[in-house]
Short mmCIF file of C-alpha atoms and ligand atoms in Angstrom, two decimals:
data_model
loop_
_atom_site.label_atom_id
_atom_site.label_comp_id
_atom_site.label_asym_id
_atom_site.label_seq_id
_atom_site.Cartn_x
_atom_site.Cartn_y
_atom_site.Cartn_z
CA MET R 141 43.67 20.92 -27.57
CA LYS R 142 40.57 21.44 -29.72
CA GLN R 143 40.39 17.67 -30.33
CA ALA R 144 40.57 17.00 -26.60
CA VAL R 145 37.67 19.39 -25.93
CA VAL R 146 35.59 17.69 -28.65
CA LEU R 147 36.37 14.29 -27.11
CA ILE R 148 35.41 15.46 -23.63
CA LEU R 149 32.21 16.91 -25.03
CA MET R 150 31.42 13.65 -26.83
CA VAL R 151 32.05 11.60 -23.72
CA ALA R 152 30.00 14.00 -21.64
CA THR R 153 27.14 13.85 -24.14
CA CYS R 154 27.18 10.07 -24.25
CA PHE R 155 27.37 9.82 -20.49
CA GLY R 156 24.72 12.52 -20.16
CA SER R 157 22.37 10.70 -22.43
CA THR R 158 22.79 7.39 -20.59
CA VAL R 159 22.00 9.10 -17.34
CA LYS R 160 19.04 10.83 -18.90
CA HIS R 161 17.53 7.59 -20.15
CA GLN R 162 18.14 5.75 -16.93
CA ARG R 163 14.78 5.79 -15.19
CA ARG R 164 15.23 6.94 -11.63
CA PHE R 165 13.19 7.11 -8.47
CA PRO R 166 12.86 10.65 -7.14
CA ASP R 167 14.92 11.50 -4.07
CA ASP R 168 11.82 11.79 -1.92
CA PHE R 169 10.55 8.33 -2.89
CA VAL R 170 10.43 6.38 0.38
CA PHE R 171 12.20 3.02 0.34
CA GLY R 172 11.65 0.78 3.32
CA ALA R 173 11.01 -2.72 4.56
CA ALA R 174 8.15 -4.24 6.54
CA THR R 175 7.51 -6.75 9.32
CA ALA R 176 4.72 -7.57 11.77
CA ALA R 177 4.77 -8.09 15.53
CA TYR R 178 3.74 -11.72 15.87
CA GLN R 179 5.97 -12.75 12.98
CA ILE R 180 9.21 -11.34 14.44
CA GLU R 181 8.98 -10.19 18.06
CA GLY R 182 8.87 -13.37 20.13
CA ALA R 183 8.78 -12.64 23.89
CA TRP R 184 5.20 -13.83 23.75
CA ASN R 185 4.67 -13.69 27.51
CA GLU R 186 7.40 -11.33 28.69
CA ASP R 187 7.11 -8.08 30.62
CA GLY R 188 3.36 -8.18 31.04
CA LYS R 189 2.29 -8.94 27.48
CA GLY R 190 -1.19 -10.47 27.29
CA GLU R 191 -2.10 -13.50 25.22
CA ASN R 192 -3.34 -13.06 21.68
CA ILE R 193 -5.15 -15.47 19.42
CA TRP R 194 -1.98 -16.65 17.72
CA ASP R 195 -0.34 -17.45 21.05
CA HIS R 196 -3.43 -19.30 22.10
CA GLU R 197 -4.10 -21.17 18.90
CA THR R 198 -0.51 -22.30 18.27
CA HIS R 199 -0.19 -23.50 21.88
CA THR R 200 -3.47 -25.35 22.12
CA ASN R 201 -3.72 -26.57 18.58
CA PRO R 202 -0.13 -26.75 17.23
CA THR R 203 -0.92 -28.80 14.13
CA VAL R 204 -2.68 -25.85 12.57
CA VAL R 205 0.80 -24.66 11.56
CA ILE R 206 2.45 -26.79 8.92
CA ASP R 207 5.70 -27.36 10.86
CA GLU R 208 3.96 -27.09 14.24
CA SER R 209 6.01 -24.01 15.04
CA ASN R 210 4.89 -20.74 16.56
CA GLY R 211 5.97 -17.15 17.20
CA ASP R 212 7.01 -17.66 20.84
CA VAL R 213 10.56 -16.60 19.98
CA ALA R 214 10.40 -16.00 16.21
CA ALA R 215 13.28 -13.69 15.21
CA ASP R 216 13.35 -12.45 18.81
CA SER R 217 13.15 -8.84 17.74
CA TYR R 218 11.91 -7.94 21.20
CA HIS R 219 15.49 -8.44 22.34
CA ASN R 220 17.22 -7.74 19.02
CA TYR R 221 15.61 -4.48 17.98
CA LYS R 222 18.94 -2.65 17.94
CA ARG R 223 20.32 -5.18 15.48
CA ASP R 224 17.15 -4.70 13.40
CA VAL R 225 17.77 -0.96 13.24
CA GLU R 226 21.38 -1.64 12.34
CA MET R 227 20.13 -3.72 9.39
CA MET R 228 17.91 -0.81 8.31
CA ARG R 229 20.99 1.39 8.38
CA GLU R 230 23.00 -1.14 6.40
CA LEU R 231 20.33 -1.12 3.73
CA GLY R 232 20.03 2.66 3.83
CA LEU R 233 16.26 2.51 4.44
CA ASP R 234 14.22 5.71 4.56
CA ALA R 235 11.43 3.99 6.50
CA TYR R 236 10.47 0.84 8.35
CA ARG R 237 6.97 -0.54 8.69
CA PHE R 238 6.31 -2.59 11.80
CA SER R 239 3.19 -3.45 13.73
CA ILE R 240 2.22 -2.96 17.33
CA SER R 241 1.07 -6.00 19.22
CA TRP R 242 -2.23 -4.89 20.74
CA SER R 243 -1.92 -7.30 23.66
CA ARG R 244 1.64 -6.18 24.39
CA ILE R 245 0.48 -2.68 25.21
CA LEU R 246 -3.05 -3.55 26.38
CA PRO R 247 -2.79 -7.06 27.87
CA THR R 248 -6.53 -7.69 27.94
CA GLY R 249 -7.24 -5.71 24.81
CA PHE R 250 -9.16 -3.10 26.80
CA ALA R 251 -7.66 0.36 27.23
CA ASN R 252 -8.21 0.58 30.99
CA GLU R 253 -5.00 -1.32 31.66
CA VAL R 254 -1.88 -0.13 29.83
CA ASN R 255 1.35 -2.13 30.06
CA PRO R 256 4.23 0.35 30.52
CA ALA R 257 6.86 -2.21 29.45
CA GLY R 258 5.03 -2.69 26.16
CA ILE R 259 4.90 1.05 25.55
CA ALA R 260 8.61 1.26 26.43
CA TYR R 261 9.53 -1.40 23.88
CA TYR R 262 7.93 0.50 21.02
CA ASN R 263 9.31 3.81 22.28
CA ASN R 264 12.81 2.34 22.26
CA LEU R 265 12.38 0.98 18.77
CA ILE R 266 10.98 4.24 17.42
CA ASP R 267 13.65 6.35 19.11
CA GLU R 268 16.42 4.10 17.85
CA MET R 269 15.08 4.45 14.30
CA LEU R 270 14.69 8.19 14.54
CA LYS R 271 18.32 8.57 15.66
CA TYR R 272 19.19 7.50 12.14
CA ASN R 273 16.39 9.29 10.31
CA ILE R 274 14.43 6.14 9.58
CA ALA R 275 10.74 7.01 9.53
CA PRO R 276 8.35 4.66 11.36
CA LEU R 277 5.20 3.44 9.59
CA VAL R 278 3.08 1.86 12.27
CA THR R 279 0.45 -0.81 11.64
CA MET R 280 -2.00 -1.05 14.50
CA PHE R 281 -3.55 -4.43 13.70
CA HIS R 282 -1.68 -7.19 11.91
CA PHE R 283 -3.84 -10.26 12.62
CA ASP R 284 -3.01 -10.63 16.36
CA MET R 285 -6.29 -10.09 18.18
CA PRO R 286 -6.03 -10.05 21.99
CA LYS R 287 -7.38 -13.35 23.31
CA LYS R 288 -9.77 -11.73 25.79
CA LEU R 289 -11.44 -9.83 23.01
CA GLN R 290 -11.67 -12.97 20.89
CA ASP R 291 -13.42 -14.67 23.80
CA LEU R 292 -16.07 -12.03 23.42
CA GLY R 293 -16.40 -12.68 19.71
CA GLY R 294 -13.44 -10.60 18.59
CA ILE R 295 -14.14 -8.66 15.45
CA LEU R 296 -17.69 -10.01 15.26
CA ASN R 297 -18.71 -8.35 18.51
CA PRO R 298 -20.79 -5.25 17.68
CA GLN R 299 -18.61 -3.30 20.15
CA PHE R 300 -15.42 -4.13 18.27
CA SER R 301 -15.12 -0.78 16.54
CA ASP R 302 -15.23 0.99 19.93
CA TRP R 303 -12.55 -1.26 21.40
CA PHE R 304 -10.40 -0.54 18.40
CA GLU R 305 -10.95 3.19 18.74
CA ASP R 306 -9.90 3.03 22.41
CA TYR R 307 -6.77 1.11 21.45
CA ALA R 308 -6.04 3.62 18.68
CA ARG R 309 -6.22 6.45 21.20
CA VAL R 310 -3.55 4.78 23.34
CA VAL R 311 -1.38 4.32 20.24
CA PHE R 312 -1.79 7.93 19.05
CA GLU R 313 -1.26 9.35 22.55
CA ASN R 314 1.94 7.41 23.13
CA PHE R 315 3.56 7.40 19.72
CA GLY R 316 1.83 10.14 17.70
CA ASP R 317 4.46 12.74 18.53
CA ARG R 318 7.05 10.77 16.54
CA VAL R 319 5.11 8.55 14.16
CA MET R 320 3.81 10.41 11.14
CA LYS R 321 2.11 7.50 9.39
CA PHE R 322 -0.37 5.11 10.93
CA ILE R 323 -1.99 2.15 9.22
CA THR R 324 -5.11 0.97 11.03
CA PHE R 325 -5.48 -2.55 9.62
CA ASN R 326 -3.29 -4.83 7.60
CA GLU R 327 -4.99 -6.88 4.87
CA PRO R 328 -8.62 -6.92 6.02
CA LYS R 329 -9.61 -9.58 3.51
CA GLU R 330 -6.92 -11.95 4.67
CA TYR R 331 -7.97 -11.45 8.26
CA CYS R 332 -11.63 -11.92 7.47
CA ILE R 333 -11.21 -14.85 5.13
CA LEU R 334 -7.88 -16.51 5.02
CA THR R 335 -6.14 -16.54 8.34
CA LEU R 336 -6.77 -19.38 10.67
CA VAL R 337 -7.68 -16.95 13.35
CA GLY R 338 -9.72 -14.86 11.06
CA VAL R 339 -13.28 -15.82 10.85
CA GLY R 340 -13.86 -17.49 7.56
CA SER R 341 -11.17 -19.99 6.76
CA ASP R 342 -11.76 -23.69 6.55
CA VAL R 343 -8.17 -24.57 5.61
CA LYS R 344 -7.33 -25.80 9.09
CA ASP R 345 -9.38 -26.00 12.23
CA PRO R 346 -10.75 -22.52 12.40
CA ILE R 347 -12.13 -20.80 15.39
CA LEU R 348 -15.23 -20.25 13.34
CA ASN R 349 -16.06 -21.88 10.09
CA SER R 350 -18.51 -19.57 8.55
CA MET R 351 -17.15 -18.38 5.26
CA ASP R 352 -20.02 -16.33 4.06
CA VAL R 353 -21.79 -14.77 7.01
CA ALA R 354 -18.79 -14.23 9.28
CA THR R 355 -16.58 -12.87 6.52
CA TYR R 356 -18.94 -10.06 5.69
CA LEU R 357 -19.75 -9.25 9.28
CA CYS R 358 -16.03 -9.05 9.90
CA ALA R 359 -15.68 -6.69 6.93
CA LYS R 360 -18.33 -4.37 8.27
CA ASN R 361 -16.99 -4.22 11.81
CA LEU R 362 -13.41 -3.83 10.64
CA LEU R 363 -14.34 -0.93 8.37
CA LEU R 364 -16.20 0.75 11.21
CA GLY R 365 -13.19 0.31 13.51
CA HIS R 366 -10.89 1.72 10.87
CA ALA R 367 -13.16 4.70 10.30
CA LYS R 368 -13.50 5.48 14.00
CA ALA R 369 -9.73 5.40 14.48
CA TYR R 370 -9.22 7.64 11.44
CA ARG R 371 -11.85 10.15 12.64
CA LEU R 372 -10.24 10.14 16.07
CA TYR R 373 -6.84 10.97 14.59
CA ASP R 374 -8.40 13.65 12.48
CA LYS R 375 -10.22 15.27 15.37
CA GLU R 376 -7.73 15.06 18.20
CA PHE R 377 -4.24 14.44 16.87
CA ARG R 378 -3.77 15.69 13.34
CA GLU R 379 -3.49 19.35 14.21
CA LYS R 380 -1.05 18.69 17.02
CA TYR R 381 1.21 16.25 15.19
CA GLY R 382 0.53 16.75 11.49
CA GLY R 383 0.71 13.04 10.63
CA GLN R 384 -1.41 10.80 8.45
CA CYS R 385 -3.61 7.77 8.85
CA GLY R 386 -4.45 5.15 6.23
CA ILE R 387 -5.14 1.46 5.73
CA THR R 388 -3.36 -1.40 3.97
CA ILE R 389 -5.39 -3.59 1.63
CA SER R 390 -4.01 -6.47 -0.38
CA VAL R 391 -4.59 -5.91 -4.06
CA SER R 392 -3.51 -8.71 -6.34
CA TRP R 393 -3.88 -8.18 -10.05
CA PHE R 394 -6.78 -10.14 -11.57
CA GLU R 395 -6.95 -10.43 -15.32
CA ALA R 396 -9.63 -12.09 -17.46
CA ALA R 397 -8.35 -15.39 -18.84
CA THR R 398 -9.95 -14.69 -22.23
CA GLU R 399 -11.84 -11.84 -23.84
CA SER R 400 -15.16 -13.65 -23.59
CA PRO R 401 -17.94 -11.61 -21.94
CA GLU R 402 -18.29 -14.37 -19.31
CA ASP R 403 -14.64 -14.04 -18.27
CA GLN R 404 -14.88 -10.25 -18.32
CA GLU R 405 -17.82 -10.43 -15.98
CA ALA R 406 -16.05 -13.01 -13.81
CA VAL R 407 -12.96 -10.87 -13.39
CA GLU R 408 -15.03 -7.84 -12.48
CA LEU R 409 -16.80 -9.73 -9.73
CA ARG R 410 -13.59 -11.34 -8.56
CA ARG R 411 -11.92 -7.94 -8.13
CA GLN R 412 -14.83 -6.69 -6.10
CA GLY R 413 -14.95 -9.80 -3.97
CA GLU R 414 -11.19 -9.82 -3.41
CA TRP R 415 -10.57 -6.19 -2.60
CA GLY R 416 -13.52 -4.06 -3.74
CA PHE R 417 -15.55 -4.74 -0.63
CA PHE R 418 -12.86 -2.95 1.39
CA THR R 419 -11.70 -0.34 -1.11
CA HIS R 420 -15.14 0.78 -2.31
CA PRO R 421 -16.52 1.83 1.09
CA ILE R 422 -13.41 3.93 1.82
CA PHE R 423 -12.16 5.24 -1.51
CA SER R 424 -15.17 5.48 -3.83
CA ALA R 425 -17.27 8.62 -4.06
CA GLU R 426 -20.40 6.51 -3.63
CA GLY R 427 -19.34 4.63 -0.48
CA GLY R 428 -20.77 1.36 0.83
CA PHE R 429 -20.19 -2.11 -0.54
CA PRO R 430 -19.96 -2.46 -4.35
CA LYS R 431 -23.37 -2.71 -5.98
CA GLU R 432 -22.61 -5.61 -8.33
CA LEU R 433 -21.20 -7.68 -5.50
CA LYS R 434 -24.27 -7.00 -3.40
CA GLU R 435 -26.53 -8.08 -6.24
CA ALA R 436 -24.55 -11.23 -6.96
CA LEU R 437 -24.57 -12.23 -3.31
CA THR R 438 -28.29 -11.61 -2.95
CA GLU R 439 -28.97 -13.83 -5.93
CA LYS R 440 -26.63 -16.56 -4.71
CA SER R 441 -28.04 -16.54 -1.19
CA ALA R 442 -31.59 -16.95 -2.49
CA GLN R 443 -30.44 -20.00 -4.47
CA GLU R 444 -28.95 -21.41 -1.28
CA ASN R 445 -32.08 -20.84 0.77
CA TYR R 446 -30.82 -17.99 2.90
CA SER R 447 -33.47 -15.44 3.65
CA CYS R 448 -31.10 -12.59 2.83
CA SER R 449 -27.59 -11.82 1.62
CA PRO R 450 -24.69 -12.42 4.02
CA LEU R 451 -23.41 -8.96 3.16
CA PRO R 452 -24.73 -6.63 5.84
CA ASP R 453 -25.71 -3.20 4.69
CA PHE R 454 -24.38 0.04 6.05
CA THR R 455 -26.71 2.75 7.22
CA GLU R 456 -26.27 6.07 5.40
CA GLU R 457 -24.60 7.38 8.53
CA GLU R 458 -22.13 4.50 8.57
CA LYS R 459 -21.40 4.98 4.87
CA ASP R 460 -20.53 8.62 5.54
CA LEU R 461 -18.44 7.67 8.54
CA ILE R 462 -16.31 5.32 6.44
CA ARG R 463 -16.12 7.19 3.13
CA GLY R 464 -12.90 9.16 2.64
CA THR R 465 -11.14 7.84 5.72
CA ALA R 466 -7.62 7.40 4.34
CA ASP R 467 -4.86 9.94 3.82
CA PHE R 468 -3.06 7.33 1.75
CA PHE R 469 -3.85 3.97 0.24
CA GLY R 470 -1.48 1.25 1.46
CA VAL R 471 -1.32 -1.55 -1.07
CA ASN R 472 0.15 -4.96 -0.33
CA HIS R 473 0.86 -6.31 -3.76
CA TYR R 474 2.50 -9.64 -4.45
CA THR R 475 0.95 -11.53 -7.29
CA ALA R 476 -1.54 -11.90 -10.13
CA PHE R 477 -4.17 -14.40 -11.29
CA LEU R 478 -6.10 -15.16 -14.42
CA VAL R 479 -9.82 -15.42 -13.86
CA SER R 480 -12.22 -17.59 -15.74
CA ALA R 481 -15.91 -18.36 -15.63
CA ILE R 482 -15.08 -21.94 -16.54
CA LYS R 483 -13.21 -24.25 -14.20
CA LYS R 484 -9.60 -25.04 -15.18
CA GLU R 485 -7.48 -27.86 -13.82
CA SER R 486 -4.88 -25.58 -12.26
CA VAL R 487 -7.46 -23.69 -10.26
CA LEU R 488 -6.27 -22.49 -6.85
CA THR R 489 -8.19 -23.96 -3.99
CA LEU R 490 -7.48 -21.35 -1.37
CA PRO R 491 -10.55 -20.77 0.75
CA ASN R 492 -12.17 -17.83 -0.74
CA VAL R 493 -15.41 -16.11 -0.47
CA MET R 494 -15.58 -15.83 -4.23
CA ASN R 495 -15.91 -19.58 -4.57
CA ILE R 496 -19.53 -19.06 -3.75
CA LEU R 497 -19.75 -16.78 -6.77
CA ASP R 498 -18.59 -19.50 -9.13
CA ASN R 499 -15.54 -18.12 -10.80
CA PHE R 500 -12.06 -19.54 -10.86
CA MET R 501 -8.55 -18.22 -10.67
CA PHE R 502 -5.21 -19.66 -11.66
CA ALA R 503 -1.70 -18.57 -12.53
CA ASP R 504 -0.21 -18.52 -16.01
CA ASP R 505 2.22 -21.44 -16.47
CA GLU R 506 4.84 -19.05 -17.81
CA TRP R 507 5.07 -16.98 -14.65
CA PRO R 508 7.97 -17.92 -12.33
CA LYS R 509 6.73 -19.50 -9.09
CA ALA R 510 7.80 -18.82 -5.52
CA ALA R 511 7.71 -21.21 -2.56
CA SER R 512 4.24 -19.99 -1.58
CA SER R 513 1.46 -21.64 -3.58
CA TRP R 514 -0.22 -18.32 -4.35
CA LEU R 515 2.87 -16.36 -5.41
CA THR R 516 4.14 -15.91 -8.97
CA LEU R 517 6.01 -13.21 -10.81
CA ALA R 518 3.50 -11.82 -13.29
CA PRO R 519 4.48 -9.12 -15.75
CA ASN R 520 4.06 -5.50 -14.69
CA SER R 521 1.38 -6.29 -12.14
CA ILE R 522 2.03 -3.36 -9.79
CA PHE R 523 1.45 -0.94 -12.64
CA LYS R 524 -1.70 -2.74 -13.80
CA ALA R 525 -3.18 -2.85 -10.30
CA LEU R 526 -2.42 0.76 -9.39
CA SER R 527 -3.62 2.05 -12.76
CA LEU R 528 -6.99 0.45 -12.20
CA LEU R 529 -7.22 1.70 -8.61
CA ARG R 530 -6.33 5.21 -9.74
CA THR R 531 -9.11 5.16 -12.33
CA LEU R 532 -11.64 3.80 -9.87
CA TYR R 533 -10.78 5.99 -6.91
CA GLY R 534 -9.71 9.39 -8.19
CA ASP R 535 -5.94 9.45 -8.00
CA PRO R 536 -5.16 8.63 -4.37
CA ILE R 537 -1.68 8.68 -2.84
CA PHE R 538 -0.30 5.15 -2.82
CA TYR R 539 2.34 3.36 -0.82
CA ILE R 540 3.27 -0.21 -1.60
CA THR R 541 3.27 -1.38 2.00
CA GLU R 542 4.38 -4.94 1.18
CA ASN R 543 5.86 -6.76 -1.79
CA GLY R 544 8.19 -9.73 -1.68
CA TRP R 545 9.16 -13.24 -2.72
CA SER R 546 9.30 -16.50 -0.79
CA THR R 547 11.89 -19.25 -0.95
CA TYR R 548 11.92 -22.59 0.86
CA GLU R 549 13.59 -22.86 4.25
CA GLY R 550 17.29 -23.64 4.20
CA ARG R 551 20.25 -21.41 3.45
CA ASP R 552 19.54 -19.39 0.38
CA LEU R 553 21.90 -16.44 0.62
CA PHE R 554 22.24 -16.30 -3.17
CA ASP R 555 18.59 -15.65 -3.80
CA ASP R 556 18.63 -14.75 -7.47
CA ASP R 557 14.93 -15.42 -7.91
CA ARG R 558 14.16 -12.85 -5.22
CA VAL R 559 16.54 -10.40 -6.92
CA GLN R 560 14.70 -10.93 -10.21
CA TYR R 561 11.36 -10.33 -8.48
CA TYR R 562 12.49 -7.11 -6.79
CA ARG R 563 13.98 -5.75 -10.00
CA ALA R 564 10.73 -6.48 -11.83
CA SER R 565 8.79 -4.69 -9.08
CA MET R 566 11.05 -1.66 -9.41
CA GLU R 567 10.42 -1.48 -13.17
CA SER R 568 6.70 -1.77 -12.63
CA MET R 569 6.81 1.06 -10.08
CA LEU R 570 8.84 3.19 -12.47
CA ASN R 571 6.05 2.61 -15.00
CA CYS R 572 3.64 3.95 -12.37
CA LEU R 573 5.76 7.04 -11.81
CA ASP R 574 6.08 7.63 -15.59
CA ALA R 575 2.30 7.48 -15.86
CA GLY R 576 1.91 10.08 -13.10
CA ILE R 577 0.43 7.70 -10.53
CA LYS R 578 0.99 9.18 -7.07
CA LEU R 579 3.10 6.34 -5.73
CA LYS R 580 5.21 7.69 -2.88
CA GLY R 581 6.98 4.72 -1.37
CA TYR R 582 7.72 1.01 -1.23
CA MET R 583 8.18 -1.40 1.68
CA ALA R 584 9.86 -4.70 0.87
CA TRP R 585 8.47 -7.74 2.67
CA SER R 586 10.41 -8.54 4.63
CA LEU R 587 13.37 -7.08 6.44
CA MET R 588 14.14 -10.56 7.74
CA ASP R 589 12.90 -14.15 7.64
CA ASN R 590 9.97 -14.65 9.98
CA PHE R 591 7.01 -16.75 11.05
CA GLU R 592 4.87 -17.10 7.94
CA TRP R 593 1.56 -17.83 9.70
CA MET R 594 0.25 -21.28 8.85
CA GLN R 595 3.38 -22.02 6.82
CA GLY R 596 5.49 -21.54 9.96
CA TYR R 597 9.17 -21.22 9.05
CA THR R 598 8.94 -23.29 5.86
CA GLU R 599 8.59 -20.24 3.63
CA ARG R 600 11.11 -17.40 3.89
CA PHE R 601 10.59 -13.83 2.73
CA GLY R 602 13.57 -12.03 4.29
CA LEU R 603 16.20 -9.77 2.80
CA TYR R 604 18.16 -11.03 5.79
CA GLU R 605 18.29 -14.68 6.65
CA VAL R 606 17.54 -15.50 10.29
CA ASP R 607 19.10 -18.59 11.81
CA PHE R 608 16.21 -19.97 13.83
CA SER R 609 18.33 -22.75 15.29
CA ASP R 610 20.67 -20.22 16.88
CA PRO R 611 19.51 -18.83 20.23
CA ALA R 612 20.96 -15.46 19.17
CA ARG R 613 18.82 -15.54 16.00
CA THR R 614 21.77 -14.31 13.94
CA ARG R 615 20.80 -12.28 10.88
CA THR R 616 22.81 -12.57 7.65
CA PRO R 617 22.19 -10.46 4.52
CA LYS R 618 21.14 -12.29 1.38
CA LYS R 619 22.15 -11.19 -2.10
CA SER R 620 18.78 -9.44 -2.45
CA ALA R 621 19.72 -7.19 0.49
CA PHE R 622 22.78 -5.94 -1.39
CA VAL R 623 20.80 -5.42 -4.58
CA TYR R 624 18.05 -3.54 -2.73
CA LYS R 625 20.66 -1.39 -0.99
CA HIS R 626 22.21 -0.55 -4.36
CA ILE R 627 18.81 0.47 -5.76
CA ILE R 628 18.02 2.64 -2.73
CA LYS R 629 21.39 4.37 -2.87
CA ASN R 630 21.42 5.01 -6.60
CA ARG R 631 17.67 5.31 -7.17
CA TYR R 632 17.76 3.16 -10.29
CA VAL R 633 17.96 -0.51 -11.19
CA ASP R 634 21.41 -1.58 -12.31
CA TYR R 635 21.19 -5.02 -13.92
CA GLU R 636 24.97 -5.29 -14.05
CA TYR R 637 25.33 -4.92 -10.32
CA GLU R 638 26.64 -7.92 -8.37
CA PRO R 639 27.74 -7.59 -4.74
CA GLU R 640 31.56 -7.78 -4.62
CA ASN R 641 31.53 -9.89 -1.52
CA MET R 642 28.74 -10.61 0.89
CA THR R 643 30.01 -8.26 3.58
CA MET R 644 27.56 -5.60 4.65
CA THR R 645 28.62 -2.23 6.03
CA ILE R 646 26.84 0.94 7.00
CA ASP R 647 27.41 3.77 4.54
CA GLU R 648 28.31 7.21 5.78
CA GLY R 649 25.30 9.28 6.72
CA HIS R 650 23.23 6.26 7.81
C1 NOJ A 753 1.00 -10.31 3.75
C2 NOJ A 753 0.90 -10.31 5.25
O1 NOJ A 753 0.61 -9.02 5.68
C3 NOJ A 753 2.16 -10.82 5.93
O2 NOJ A 753 1.89 -10.98 7.27
C4 NOJ A 753 2.62 -12.09 5.26
O3 NOJ A 753 3.72 -12.64 5.90
C5 NOJ A 753 2.95 -11.78 3.82
N1 NOJ A 753 1.75 -11.36 3.15
C6 NOJ A 753 3.52 -12.97 3.04
O4 NOJ A 753 2.55 -13.96 2.96
#
């Protein structure tokens, strides 16, 4: 009898200690997945939706997309939203981040004409999610500018921030009673620099090809729009609904290639030019664009015979309007780069405003590579990025609002590289939590395969595969979906776990 008790105690101690050393996510850590309207919805001209710049550009200039595809049908989530929610339940998600198509609810972009069918679609989606306790995180602008507004200059029109504020009011009025987290803009830099329909890219025929001037004007107007929407929420909706409003900025990790002072300086400038010119105005105590970036641009512009820097200044009033306008910091984090002052062969040639500042970025050869040219799996990069942001910006509340891995098109249900990437991200987030960083949640990109902008359907990011040749757009879970589900359920990373079979079910309580 005594021996049996000792044995039980030993087993319990061993078991206890394993459990104790297993790093876990707290129960209130929010696990979710993300998508965006143009990339999944389809129904591009149904039920009164207006045209947006992606509709227009892909129809009139199809070769801008690598496989000449478009989002006319995409994953057809407009008609399949119930299946989408079912997938969320299968995964056991706490939250789902999706975006509202501005021109679906305001066909011309202006708030004087609201499309009831558009409002109904998002109401249905939100209500369906809430039935199963899945919290909506709503992005208000994910690259799909209404065409009518673009005709007037889009984000470069000085009135843009007011149009955005009007749109935000419609969003808050219609959905604010049930949505507790709003994200004003997704990835400002990518909109202002990289996307075809942004204003700076020269990758493919752009609407405008004005890297320097347009990019910074876009930044200024976007930040003003963000700030006006935030202030509006604060003034008229926060008390009534008690929700939050933030922004999502893409923050890759940039590391100096060597310890040389030149590379140290290069990486500093690169960080500011990649994300600092959006994060600094909102999150720093000082406000406005980063000083070093301003100085570097002024110097560079003089060398290039401009009379002044392309970076517009904010008035003191504008600085105050923008500073502090985020209840949380949404970070899209995917990848990392080494930065050098000296050109290397492997340098990435993505269009980038920092090219004018003469520094170069490339990936380490050792880091596993995804299908997307810019995406690698670099060690512990979430932790490194958030640690720096915490130091710079006084301990904000973070959500990873996107993180994911691309594979080439074709059936890839056994996506072990994606599984490896997600597990590495989990470890890096656990490092954040151990260090006391206020990281509250994580949205995997993406719930399902979708239209990857200029890469069309050639690069796939989904936890669920979508069969784009099937009119029903059937969704099938990949191995990564099972692994993610296991992590969410158990709140730790189990490297031994392998799905028994690839059959997905909904667990009790979901
Ligand atoms: C970030 C963007 O927000 C999203 O639209 C895109 O599909 C992913 N990155 C992957 O490139």
